mmCIF file of C-alpha atoms in Angstrom:
data_model
loop_
_atom_site.group_PDB
_atom_site.id
_atom_site.type_symbol
_atom_site.label_atom_id
_atom_site.label_comp_id
_atom_site.label_asym_id
_atom_site.label_seq_id
_atom_site.Cartn_x
_atom_site.Cartn_y
_atom_site.Cartn_z
ATOM 1 C CA UNK A 1 -1.843 -9.827 -28.698
ATOM 2 C CA UNK A 2 -0.924 -6.267 -27.787
ATOM 3 C CA UNK A 3 2.649 -5.214 -28.339
ATOM 4 C CA UNK A 4 3.916 -4.032 -24.960
ATOM 5 C CA UNK A 5 7.055 -2.593 -26.580
ATOM 6 C CA UNK A 6 4.946 0.155 -28.181
ATOM 7 C CA UNK A 7 2.950 1.045 -25.102
ATOM 8 C CA UNK A 8 4.417 1.848 -21.711
ATOM 9 C CA UNK A 9 1.914 1.441 -18.888
ATOM 10 C CA UNK A 10 1.721 4.078 -16.143
ATOM 11 C CA UNK A 11 1.367 1.590 -13.292
ATOM 12 C CA UNK A 12 1.021 4.219 -10.540
ATOM 13 C CA UNK A 13 -1.298 6.622 -12.338
ATOM 14 C CA UNK A 14 -3.939 6.772 -9.577
ATOM 15 C CA UNK A 15 -1.309 7.127 -6.846
ATOM 16 C CA UNK A 16 0.419 9.903 -8.760
ATOM 17 C CA UNK A 17 -2.855 11.801 -9.304
ATOM 18 C CA UNK A 18 -3.748 11.652 -5.597
ATOM 19 C CA UNK A 19 -0.240 12.613 -4.476
ATOM 20 C CA UNK A 20 -0.335 15.583 -6.867
ATOM 21 C CA UNK A 21 -3.714 16.612 -5.447
ATOM 22 C CA UNK A 22 -2.384 16.337 -1.884
ATOM 23 C CA UNK A 23 0.717 18.358 -2.743
ATOM 24 C CA UNK A 24 3.183 15.570 -1.909
ATOM 25 C CA UNK A 25 5.514 16.425 -4.815
ATOM 26 C CA UNK A 26 5.522 20.123 -3.935
ATOM 27 C CA UNK A 27 6.120 19.410 -0.250
ATOM 28 C CA UNK A 28 9.012 17.126 -1.205
ATOM 29 C CA UNK A 29 10.438 19.972 -3.290
ATOM 30 C CA UNK A 30 9.896 22.371 -0.320
ATOM 31 C CA UNK A 31 7.328 24.488 -2.175
ATOM 32 C CA UNK A 32 5.324 25.110 0.978
ATOM 33 C CA UNK A 33 3.284 28.103 -0.106
ATOM 34 C CA UNK A 34 1.218 26.518 -2.840
ATOM 35 C CA UNK A 35 -2.508 26.952 -2.061
ATOM 36 C CA UNK A 36 -3.369 23.245 -2.054
ATOM 37 C CA UNK A 37 -0.282 22.451 -0.006
ATOM 38 C CA UNK A 38 -1.160 24.981 2.705
ATOM 39 C CA UNK A 39 -4.756 23.767 2.636
ATOM 40 C CA UNK A 40 -3.611 20.160 3.007
ATOM 41 C CA UNK A 41 -1.289 20.997 5.922
ATOM 42 C CA UNK A 42 -4.123 22.869 7.637
ATOM 43 C CA UNK A 43 -6.597 20.014 7.215
ATOM 44 C CA UNK A 44 -4.272 17.031 7.509
ATOM 45 C CA UNK A 45 -2.364 18.129 10.606
ATOM 46 C CA UNK A 46 -5.045 19.839 12.689
ATOM 47 C CA UNK A 47 -7.478 16.891 12.621
ATOM 48 C CA UNK A 48 -5.162 14.468 14.463
ATOM 49 C CA UNK A 49 -4.277 17.263 16.904
ATOM 50 C CA UNK A 50 -7.950 17.954 17.631
ATOM 51 C CA UNK A 51 -8.630 14.245 18.166
ATOM 52 C CA UNK A 52 -5.595 13.786 20.420
ATOM 53 C CA UNK A 53 -6.556 16.875 22.437
ATOM 54 C CA UNK A 54 -9.888 15.275 23.335
ATOM 55 C CA UNK A 55 -8.665 11.777 24.323
ATOM 56 C CA UNK A 56 -10.402 10.424 27.470
ATOM 57 C CA UNK A 57 -12.389 13.665 27.901
ATOM 58 C CA UNK A 58 -15.876 12.330 27.095
ATOM 59 C CA UNK A 59 -18.575 11.015 29.387
ATOM 60 C CA UNK A 60 -19.287 7.659 27.716
ATOM 61 C CA UNK A 61 -16.848 4.770 27.005
ATOM 62 C CA UNK A 62 -18.225 4.601 23.445
ATOM 63 C CA UNK A 63 -17.104 8.164 22.681
ATOM 64 C CA UNK A 64 -13.729 7.726 24.396
ATOM 65 C CA UNK A 65 -12.865 4.510 22.554
ATOM 66 C CA UNK A 66 -14.101 5.887 19.224
ATOM 67 C CA UNK A 67 -12.045 9.030 19.733
ATOM 68 C CA UNK A 68 -8.954 6.972 20.649
ATOM 69 C CA UNK A 69 -9.359 4.716 17.619
ATOM 70 C CA UNK A 70 -9.841 7.636 15.218
ATOM 71 C CA UNK A 71 -6.958 9.589 16.785
ATOM 72 C CA UNK A 72 -4.541 6.682 16.329
ATOM 73 C CA UNK A 73 -5.715 6.217 12.737
ATOM 74 C CA UNK A 74 -5.430 9.938 11.976
ATOM 75 C CA UNK A 75 -1.914 10.268 13.440
ATOM 76 C CA UNK A 76 -0.708 7.164 11.583
ATOM 77 C CA UNK A 77 -2.192 8.461 8.318
ATOM 78 C CA UNK A 78 -0.259 11.710 8.664
ATOM 79 C CA UNK A 79 2.964 9.866 9.545
ATOM 80 C CA UNK A 80 2.616 7.494 6.579
ATOM 81 C CA UNK A 81 1.937 10.408 4.247
ATOM 82 C CA UNK A 82 5.081 12.182 5.473
ATOM 83 C CA UNK A 83 7.102 8.993 4.875
ATOM 84 C CA UNK A 84 5.821 8.672 1.312
ATOM 85 C CA UNK A 85 6.187 12.404 0.672
ATOM 86 C CA UNK A 86 9.890 12.234 1.497
ATOM 87 C CA UNK A 87 10.359 9.419 -1.076
ATOM 88 C CA UNK A 88 8.878 11.063 -4.176
ATOM 89 C CA UNK A 89 12.325 11.219 -5.797
ATOM 90 C CA UNK A 90 12.740 7.482 -5.213
ATOM 91 C CA UNK A 91 9.392 6.923 -6.915
ATOM 92 C CA UNK A 92 10.784 8.522 -10.083
ATOM 93 C CA UNK A 93 13.706 6.068 -10.094
ATOM 94 C CA UNK A 94 11.351 3.141 -9.493
ATOM 95 C CA UNK A 95 9.129 4.080 -12.432
ATOM 96 C CA UNK A 96 12.159 4.476 -14.699
ATOM 97 C CA UNK A 97 13.299 0.898 -13.972
ATOM 98 C CA UNK A 98 9.757 -0.411 -14.480
ATOM 99 C CA UNK A 99 9.608 1.175 -17.932
ATOM 100 C CA UNK A 100 12.903 -0.457 -18.859
ATOM 101 C CA UNK A 101 11.638 -3.876 -17.731
ATOM 102 C CA UNK A 102 8.321 -3.392 -19.539
ATOM 103 C CA UNK A 103 10.108 -2.901 -22.848
ATOM 104 C CA UNK A 104 11.728 -6.343 -22.415
ATOM 105 C CA UNK A 105 8.379 -8.114 -22.719
ATOM 106 C CA UNK A 106 8.400 -10.169 -25.922
ATOM 107 C CA UNK A 107 6.255 -12.944 -27.313
ATOM 108 C CA UNK A 108 2.680 -14.061 -26.699
ATOM 109 C CA UNK A 109 3.359 -15.897 -23.441
ATOM 110 C CA UNK A 110 5.174 -12.964 -21.847
ATOM 111 C CA UNK A 111 2.579 -10.569 -23.256
ATOM 112 C CA UNK A 112 -0.246 -12.577 -21.673
ATOM 113 C CA UNK A 113 1.579 -12.581 -18.338
ATOM 114 C CA UNK A 114 2.218 -8.836 -18.588
ATOM 115 C CA UNK A 115 -1.391 -7.911 -19.275
ATOM 116 C CA UNK A 116 -2.541 -10.243 -16.521
ATOM 117 C CA UNK A 117 -0.303 -8.289 -14.136
ATOM 118 C CA UNK A 118 -1.792 -5.004 -15.389
ATOM 119 C CA UNK A 119 -5.297 -6.403 -14.929
ATOM 120 C CA UNK A 120 -4.515 -7.472 -11.361
ATOM 121 C CA UNK A 121 -3.318 -3.966 -10.521
ATOM 122 C CA UNK A 122 -6.491 -2.459 -11.966
ATOM 123 C CA UNK A 123 -8.547 -4.819 -9.811
ATOM 124 C CA UNK A 124 -6.520 -3.727 -6.761
ATOM 125 C CA UNK A 125 -7.147 -0.058 -7.579
ATOM 126 C CA UNK A 126 -10.886 -0.674 -7.982
ATOM 127 C CA UNK A 127 -10.984 -2.685 -4.745
ATOM 128 C CA UNK A 128 -9.445 0.121 -2.703
ATOM 129 C CA UNK A 129 -11.624 2.732 -4.404
ATOM 130 C CA UNK A 130 -14.754 0.762 -3.486
ATOM 131 C CA UNK A 131 -13.556 0.248 0.104
ATOM 132 C CA UNK A 132 -12.773 3.899 0.750
ATOM 133 C CA UNK A 133 -15.790 5.323 -1.077
ATOM 134 C CA UNK A 134 -18.025 2.922 0.871
ATOM 135 C CA UNK A 135 -16.335 3.818 4.172
ATOM 136 C CA UNK A 136 -16.852 7.513 3.428
ATOM 137 C CA UNK A 137 -20.527 6.978 2.611
ATOM 138 C CA UNK A 138 -21.189 4.806 5.666
ATOM 139 C CA UNK A 139 -19.448 7.347 7.915
ATOM 140 C CA UNK A 140 -21.700 10.096 6.582
ATOM 141 C CA UNK A 141 -24.834 7.929 6.798
ATOM 142 C CA UNK A 142 -24.116 6.955 10.411
ATOM 143 C CA UNK A 143 -23.586 10.657 11.216
ATOM 144 C CA UNK A 144 -26.812 11.907 9.590
ATOM 145 C CA UNK A 145 -28.859 9.202 11.328
ATOM 146 C CA UNK A 146 -27.832 10.439 14.768
ATOM 147 C CA UNK A 147 -30.268 12.389 16.880
ATOM 148 C CA UNK A 148 -29.185 15.734 18.272
ATOM 149 C CA UNK A 149 -26.226 17.942 17.454
ATOM 150 C CA UNK A 150 -22.880 16.122 17.251
ATOM 151 C CA UNK A 151 -19.642 15.957 15.264
ATOM 152 C CA UNK A 152 -18.693 13.206 12.823
ATOM 153 C CA UNK A 153 -15.974 12.017 15.202
ATOM 154 C CA UNK A 154 -15.741 13.108 18.854
ATOM 155 C CA UNK A 155 -12.949 15.659 19.018
ATOM 156 C CA UNK A 156 -11.841 18.979 20.477
ATOM 157 C CA UNK A 157 -12.734 22.288 18.856
ATOM 158 C CA UNK A 158 -11.674 25.708 20.213
ATOM 159 C CA UNK A 159 -15.188 27.179 19.822
ATOM 160 C CA UNK A 160 -18.299 26.055 21.659
ATOM 161 C CA UNK A 161 -20.187 24.350 18.839
ATOM 162 C CA UNK A 162 -22.899 22.864 21.081
ATOM 163 C CA UNK A 163 -24.604 26.246 21.711
ATOM 164 C CA UNK A 164 -23.810 28.208 18.543
ATOM 165 C CA UNK A 165 -25.029 27.252 15.070
ATOM 166 C CA UNK A 166 -22.227 29.214 13.369
ATOM 167 C CA UNK A 167 -19.583 27.509 15.489
ATOM 168 C CA UNK A 168 -21.207 24.146 14.803
ATOM 169 C CA UNK A 169 -21.108 24.734 11.039
ATOM 170 C CA UNK A 170 -17.436 25.735 11.302
ATOM 171 C CA UNK A 171 -16.547 22.659 13.369
ATOM 172 C CA UNK A 172 -18.493 20.338 11.084
ATOM 173 C CA UNK A 173 -16.984 21.868 7.942
ATOM 174 C CA UNK A 174 -13.501 21.513 9.408
ATOM 175 C CA UNK A 175 -14.055 17.833 10.160
ATOM 176 C CA UNK A 176 -15.632 17.122 6.764
ATOM 177 C CA UNK A 177 -12.743 18.674 4.835
ATOM 178 C CA UNK A 178 -10.071 17.153 7.097
ATOM 179 C CA UNK A 179 -11.620 13.679 6.970
ATOM 180 C CA UNK A 180 -11.828 13.851 3.170
ATOM 181 C CA UNK A 181 -8.131 14.806 2.978
ATOM 182 C CA UNK A 182 -7.141 12.001 5.347
ATOM 183 C CA UNK A 183 -9.246 9.437 3.501
ATOM 184 C CA UNK A 184 -7.380 10.392 0.314
ATOM 185 C CA UNK A 185 -4.066 10.088 2.151
ATOM 186 C CA UNK A 186 -4.972 6.733 3.671
ATOM 187 C CA UNK A 187 -6.181 5.288 0.384
ATOM 188 C CA UNK A 188 -3.016 6.101 -1.544
ATOM 189 C CA UNK A 189 -0.849 5.003 1.408
ATOM 190 C CA UNK A 190 -2.614 1.636 1.506
ATOM 191 C CA UNK A 191 -2.831 1.199 -2.267
ATOM 192 C CA UNK A 192 0.803 1.813 -3.206
ATOM 193 C CA UNK A 193 2.465 -1.155 -1.362
ATOM 194 C CA UNK A 194 0.316 -3.936 -2.917
ATOM 195 C CA UNK A 195 0.590 -2.291 -6.340
ATOM 196 C CA UNK A 196 4.382 -2.065 -6.122
ATOM 197 C CA UNK A 197 4.814 -5.590 -4.739
ATOM 198 C CA UNK A 198 2.472 -7.040 -7.360
ATOM 199 C CA UNK A 199 4.602 -5.379 -10.046
ATOM 200 C CA UNK A 200 7.728 -6.964 -8.551
ATOM 201 C CA UNK A 201 6.044 -10.389 -8.507
ATOM 202 C CA UNK A 202 4.882 -9.894 -12.122
ATOM 203 C CA UNK A 203 8.288 -8.756 -13.363
ATOM 204 C CA UNK A 204 9.877 -11.695 -11.537
ATOM 205 C CA UNK A 205 7.492 -14.081 -13.320
ATOM 206 C CA UNK A 206 8.262 -12.431 -16.671
ATOM 207 C CA UNK A 207 11.999 -12.816 -16.051
ATOM 208 C CA UNK A 208 11.481 -16.494 -15.206
ATOM 209 C CA UNK A 209 9.656 -16.959 -18.537
ATOM 210 C CA UNK A 210 12.498 -15.251 -20.434
ATOM 211 C CA UNK A 211 15.185 -17.335 -18.738
ATOM 212 C CA UNK A 212 13.381 -20.669 -19.088
ATOM 213 C CA UNK A 213 12.713 -20.016 -22.790
ATOM 214 C CA UNK A 214 16.380 -19.579 -23.743
ATOM 215 C CA UNK A 215 17.664 -22.300 -26.070
ATOM 216 C CA UNK A 216 14.273 -23.758 -26.982
ATOM 217 C CA UNK A 217 13.930 -21.717 -30.183
ATOM 218 C CA UNK A 218 15.621 -23.656 -32.961
ATOM 219 C CA UNK A 219 16.160 -20.481 -35.000
ATOM 220 C CA UNK A 220 18.494 -19.011 -32.330
ATOM 221 C CA UNK A 221 22.196 -19.840 -32.368
ATOM 222 C CA UNK A 222 24.444 -20.156 -29.339
ATOM 223 C CA UNK A 223 25.734 -16.595 -29.679
ATOM 224 C CA UNK A 224 22.166 -15.242 -29.610
ATOM 225 C CA UNK A 225 21.368 -17.329 -26.535
ATOM 226 C CA UNK A 226 24.479 -16.026 -24.752
ATOM 227 C CA UNK A 227 23.387 -12.438 -25.425
ATOM 228 C CA UNK A 228 19.866 -13.183 -24.199
ATOM 229 C CA UNK A 229 21.220 -14.669 -20.983
ATOM 230 C CA UNK A 230 23.378 -11.563 -20.451
ATOM 231 C CA UNK A 231 20.259 -9.445 -20.963
ATOM 232 C CA UNK A 232 18.428 -11.580 -18.392
ATOM 233 C CA UNK A 233 21.280 -11.051 -15.926
ATOM 234 C CA UNK A 234 20.889 -7.296 -16.467
ATOM 235 C CA UNK A 235 17.128 -7.703 -15.897
ATOM 236 C CA UNK A 236 17.844 -9.538 -12.640
ATOM 237 C CA UNK A 237 20.006 -6.616 -11.491
ATOM 238 C CA UNK A 238 17.232 -4.162 -12.388
ATOM 239 C CA UNK A 239 14.677 -6.354 -10.594
ATOM 240 C CA UNK A 240 16.843 -6.397 -7.475
ATOM 241 C CA UNK A 241 17.207 -2.619 -7.687
ATOM 242 C CA UNK A 242 13.438 -2.310 -8.144
ATOM 243 C CA UNK A 243 12.955 -4.369 -4.993
ATOM 244 C CA UNK A 244 15.392 -2.200 -3.010
ATOM 245 C CA UNK A 245 13.704 1.037 -4.122
ATOM 246 C CA UNK A 246 10.258 -0.332 -3.281
ATOM 247 C CA UNK A 247 11.346 -1.382 0.200
ATOM 248 C CA UNK A 248 12.978 2.005 0.700
ATOM 249 C CA UNK A 249 9.583 3.602 0.055
ATOM 250 C CA UNK A 250 7.184 1.235 1.873
ATOM 251 C CA UNK A 251 9.244 -0.267 4.708
ATOM 252 C CA UNK A 252 8.465 2.199 7.510
ATOM 253 C CA UNK A 253 4.902 3.060 6.414
ATOM 254 C CA UNK A 254 4.103 -0.674 6.436
ATOM 255 C CA UNK A 255 5.462 -1.041 9.979
ATOM 256 C CA UNK A 256 3.264 1.861 11.112
ATOM 257 C CA UNK A 257 0.328 0.255 9.349
ATOM 258 C CA UNK A 258 0.790 -3.159 10.992
ATOM 259 C CA UNK A 259 0.966 -1.584 14.464
ATOM 260 C CA UNK A 260 -2.034 0.695 13.963
ATOM 261 C CA UNK A 261 -4.205 -2.003 12.370
ATOM 262 C CA UNK A 262 -3.675 -4.241 15.419
ATOM 263 C CA UNK A 263 -4.658 -1.397 17.781
ATOM 264 C CA UNK A 264 -7.658 -0.301 15.694
ATOM 265 C CA UNK A 265 -8.899 -3.847 15.159
ATOM 266 C CA UNK A 266 -8.778 -4.699 18.861
ATOM 267 C CA UNK A 267 -10.431 -1.463 20.031
ATOM 268 C CA UNK A 268 -13.063 -1.483 17.262
ATOM 269 C CA UNK A 269 -14.000 -5.091 17.957
ATOM 270 C CA UNK A 270 -14.363 -4.321 21.670
ATOM 271 C CA UNK A 271 -16.528 -1.274 20.861
ATOM 272 C CA UNK A 272 -18.705 -3.274 18.449
ATOM 273 C CA UNK A 273 -19.372 -6.068 20.952
ATOM 274 C CA UNK A 274 -19.820 -4.108 24.181
ATOM 275 C CA UNK A 275 -20.704 -0.469 23.415
ATOM 276 C CA UNK A 276 -22.307 -0.182 19.970
ATOM 277 C CA UNK A 277 -26.039 -0.048 20.697
ATOM 278 C CA UNK A 278 -27.585 1.615 17.646
ATOM 279 C CA UNK A 279 -27.817 -0.162 14.247
ATOM 280 C CA UNK A 280 -25.829 2.586 12.496
ATOM 281 C CA UNK A 281 -22.962 2.303 14.993
ATOM 282 C CA UNK A 282 -22.878 -1.472 14.629
ATOM 283 C CA UNK A 283 -22.981 -1.184 10.860
ATOM 284 C CA UNK A 284 -20.188 1.425 10.821
ATOM 285 C CA UNK A 285 -17.842 -0.572 13.071
ATOM 286 C CA UNK A 286 -18.574 -3.820 11.213
ATOM 287 C CA UNK A 287 -17.636 -2.252 7.899
ATOM 288 C CA UNK A 288 -14.680 -0.495 9.537
ATOM 289 C CA UNK A 289 -13.347 -3.871 10.703
ATOM 290 C CA UNK A 290 -13.747 -5.321 7.208
ATOM 291 C CA UNK A 291 -11.879 -2.310 5.815
ATOM 292 C CA UNK A 292 -9.030 -2.803 8.312
ATOM 293 C CA UNK A 293 -8.577 -6.410 7.161
ATOM 294 C CA UNK A 294 -8.614 -5.328 3.525
ATOM 295 C CA UNK A 295 -5.843 -2.826 4.248
ATOM 296 C CA UNK A 296 -3.273 -5.475 5.170
ATOM 297 C CA UNK A 297 -4.470 -8.820 3.769
ATOM 298 C CA UNK A 298 -3.819 -7.989 0.053
ATOM 299 C CA UNK A 299 -0.302 -6.685 0.730
ATOM 300 C CA UNK A 300 0.538 -9.703 2.939
ATOM 301 C CA UNK A 301 -0.822 -12.104 0.308
ATOM 302 C CA UNK A 302 1.119 -10.391 -2.478
ATOM 303 C CA UNK A 303 4.225 -10.353 -0.274
ATOM 304 C CA UNK A 304 3.975 -14.150 0.003
ATOM 305 C CA UNK A 305 3.611 -14.309 -3.796
ATOM 306 C CA UNK A 306 6.789 -12.220 -4.225
ATOM 307 C CA UNK A 307 8.716 -14.814 -2.188
ATOM 308 C CA UNK A 308 7.229 -17.588 -4.339
ATOM 309 C CA UNK A 309 8.166 -15.874 -7.608
ATOM 310 C CA UNK A 310 11.757 -15.266 -6.489
ATOM 311 C CA UNK A 311 12.029 -18.973 -5.664
ATOM 312 C CA UNK A 312 10.923 -19.796 -9.223
ATOM 313 C CA UNK A 313 13.846 -17.854 -10.737
ATOM 314 C CA UNK A 314 16.400 -20.444 -9.629
ATOM 315 C CA UNK A 315 14.319 -23.262 -11.133
ATOM 316 C CA UNK A 316 13.870 -21.282 -14.394
ATOM 317 C CA UNK A 317 17.612 -21.312 -15.073
ATOM 318 C CA UNK A 318 17.639 -25.100 -15.294
ATOM 319 C CA UNK A 319 14.450 -25.104 -17.382
ATOM 320 C CA UNK A 320 16.364 -23.414 -20.193
ATOM 321 C CA UNK A 321 18.132 -25.614 -22.745
ATOM 322 C CA UNK A 322 21.458 -25.091 -21.002
ATOM 323 C CA UNK A 323 22.811 -28.583 -21.905
ATOM 324 C CA UNK A 324 23.169 -27.798 -25.598
ATOM 325 C CA UNK A 325 24.672 -24.333 -25.093
ATOM 326 C CA UNK A 326 28.240 -23.114 -25.132
ATOM 327 C CA UNK A 327 30.618 -23.274 -22.213
ATOM 328 C CA UNK A 328 30.361 -19.492 -21.789
ATOM 329 C CA UNK A 329 26.594 -19.763 -21.519
ATOM 330 C CA UNK A 330 26.819 -22.472 -18.849
ATOM 331 C CA UNK A 331 29.314 -20.424 -16.843
ATOM 332 C CA UNK A 332 27.056 -17.371 -16.943
ATOM 333 C CA UNK A 333 24.062 -19.541 -16.024
ATOM 334 C CA UNK A 334 25.887 -20.832 -12.938
ATOM 335 C CA UNK A 335 26.815 -17.274 -11.951
ATOM 336 C CA UNK A 336 23.169 -16.213 -12.296
ATOM 337 C CA UNK A 337 22.044 -19.247 -10.283
ATOM 338 C CA UNK A 338 24.380 -18.286 -7.434
ATOM 339 C CA UNK A 339 23.219 -14.666 -7.529
ATOM 340 C CA UNK A 340 19.576 -15.688 -7.328
ATOM 341 C CA UNK A 341 20.188 -17.933 -4.316
ATOM 342 C CA UNK A 342 20.342 -14.842 -2.115
ATOM 343 C CA UNK A 343 16.649 -14.032 -1.958
ATOM 344 C CA UNK A 344 15.739 -10.459 -0.917
ATOM 345 C CA UNK A 345 13.680 -10.102 2.252
ATOM 346 C CA UNK A 346 10.389 -8.227 2.502
ATOM 347 C CA UNK A 347 10.617 -6.555 5.909
ATOM 348 C CA UNK A 348 8.472 -3.726 7.260
ATOM 349 C CA UNK A 349 10.744 -1.432 9.247
ATOM 350 C CA UNK A 350 13.562 -3.926 8.618
ATOM 351 C CA UNK A 351 11.944 -6.150 11.261
ATOM 352 C CA UNK A 352 8.498 -7.528 10.378
ATOM 353 C CA UNK A 353 7.990 -9.803 7.315
ATOM 354 C CA UNK A 354 5.368 -8.641 4.820
ATOM 355 C CA UNK A 355 3.824 -12.085 4.593
ATOM 356 C CA UNK A 356 0.644 -13.998 5.417
ATOM 357 C CA UNK A 357 2.254 -15.087 8.689
ATOM 358 C CA UNK A 358 2.345 -11.419 9.716
ATOM 359 C CA UNK A 359 -1.352 -11.071 8.909
ATOM 360 C CA UNK A 360 -2.086 -13.912 11.335
ATOM 361 C CA UNK A 361 0.255 -12.360 13.916
ATOM 362 C CA UNK A 362 -1.595 -9.063 13.466
ATOM 363 C CA UNK A 363 -4.919 -10.771 14.229
ATOM 364 C CA UNK A 364 -3.407 -12.319 17.383
ATOM 365 C CA UNK A 365 -2.075 -8.907 18.452
ATOM 366 C CA UNK A 366 -5.542 -7.414 17.935
ATOM 367 C CA UNK A 367 -7.023 -10.128 20.156
ATOM 368 C CA UNK A 368 -4.419 -9.343 22.838
ATOM 369 C CA UNK A 369 -5.419 -5.653 22.734
ATOM 370 C CA UNK A 370 -9.079 -6.710 22.917
ATOM 371 C CA UNK A 371 -8.476 -8.722 26.105
ATOM 372 C CA UNK A 372 -6.255 -5.965 27.533
ATOM 373 C CA UNK A 373 -9.078 -3.416 27.192
ATOM 374 C CA UNK A 374 -11.503 -5.898 28.732
ATOM 375 C CA UNK A 375 -9.201 -6.577 31.698
ATOM 376 C CA UNK A 376 -8.632 -2.862 32.237
ATOM 377 C CA UNK A 377 -12.378 -2.222 32.188
ATOM 378 C CA UNK A 378 -13.054 -4.869 34.836
ATOM 379 C CA UNK A 379 -10.622 -3.351 37.335
#
């Protein structure tokens, strides 16, 4: 079994690499004139503006709905990125607490649980990489299969690209670069919440193992068990702080995500059923809908698991061999039990639970938007 005390895992390595590439740390430090930062501002801000400028200006319902859907997605991506960018200092504090909790892993059972948590996060990273790489490829394939001159997404461009080849190359290059930047933004924005929440659930499970194992080792005396319980109380405080920092980072971006996913899902489903005529359009919107579900289902599922793991902490206290311990130990155990009773709440925007029930509510909201568009089209 690997010794986790000798190796600290960088749990947010992929997120950190992408945020560095996008200039999030430099923007947070107000270093606005870095080349990549200026390039990112140019590409990441102008795309949503160009899409918003062209809303409801096309001849066909297919183009108008596609433009609306992409504009909403693009604006939300920029807003989420700005939210995360402003919390880069909080991310440093979060990682510091995680490293402290990682060093507390001891024994084969805790080690197995720890590496299982690491494996789950790697699977999550690979899942989101596959989703976004596939979405990028399918977007390009659906574009190249079109007949005639067109842009990747219907949007406004200040130059007449339909009559000039140079202007068309400029418009197409602008959209390609901007879409790539926004795909990177969206991937890291969607990947960070499930990664962070899965780490909280894993650390909560590790703490439950440490607490429940106190007093069952015959080689430990009562004084040693008292010290271990005090250490577990300190771990519980760090875990609670970890939870608070995570919610401080993801709360508002998750609320934006829930709202936008409902809008995109409803409009995309309506477009797929009633307006998508070509195979490439149907294929693109089908995969787009799958991608939308994958953006919120993992984080809602892991959010439900976080609630479950926090419930287990209270039970773990009474799984320890508290009967044969000192009076001081039992007093501290009761204090810890009372502290754990107050379970922290996972709320997006301090309003919406990050839970499987919210995923179902999101699907119902998407259906409501679907019927709203249908009713508006019949009038």
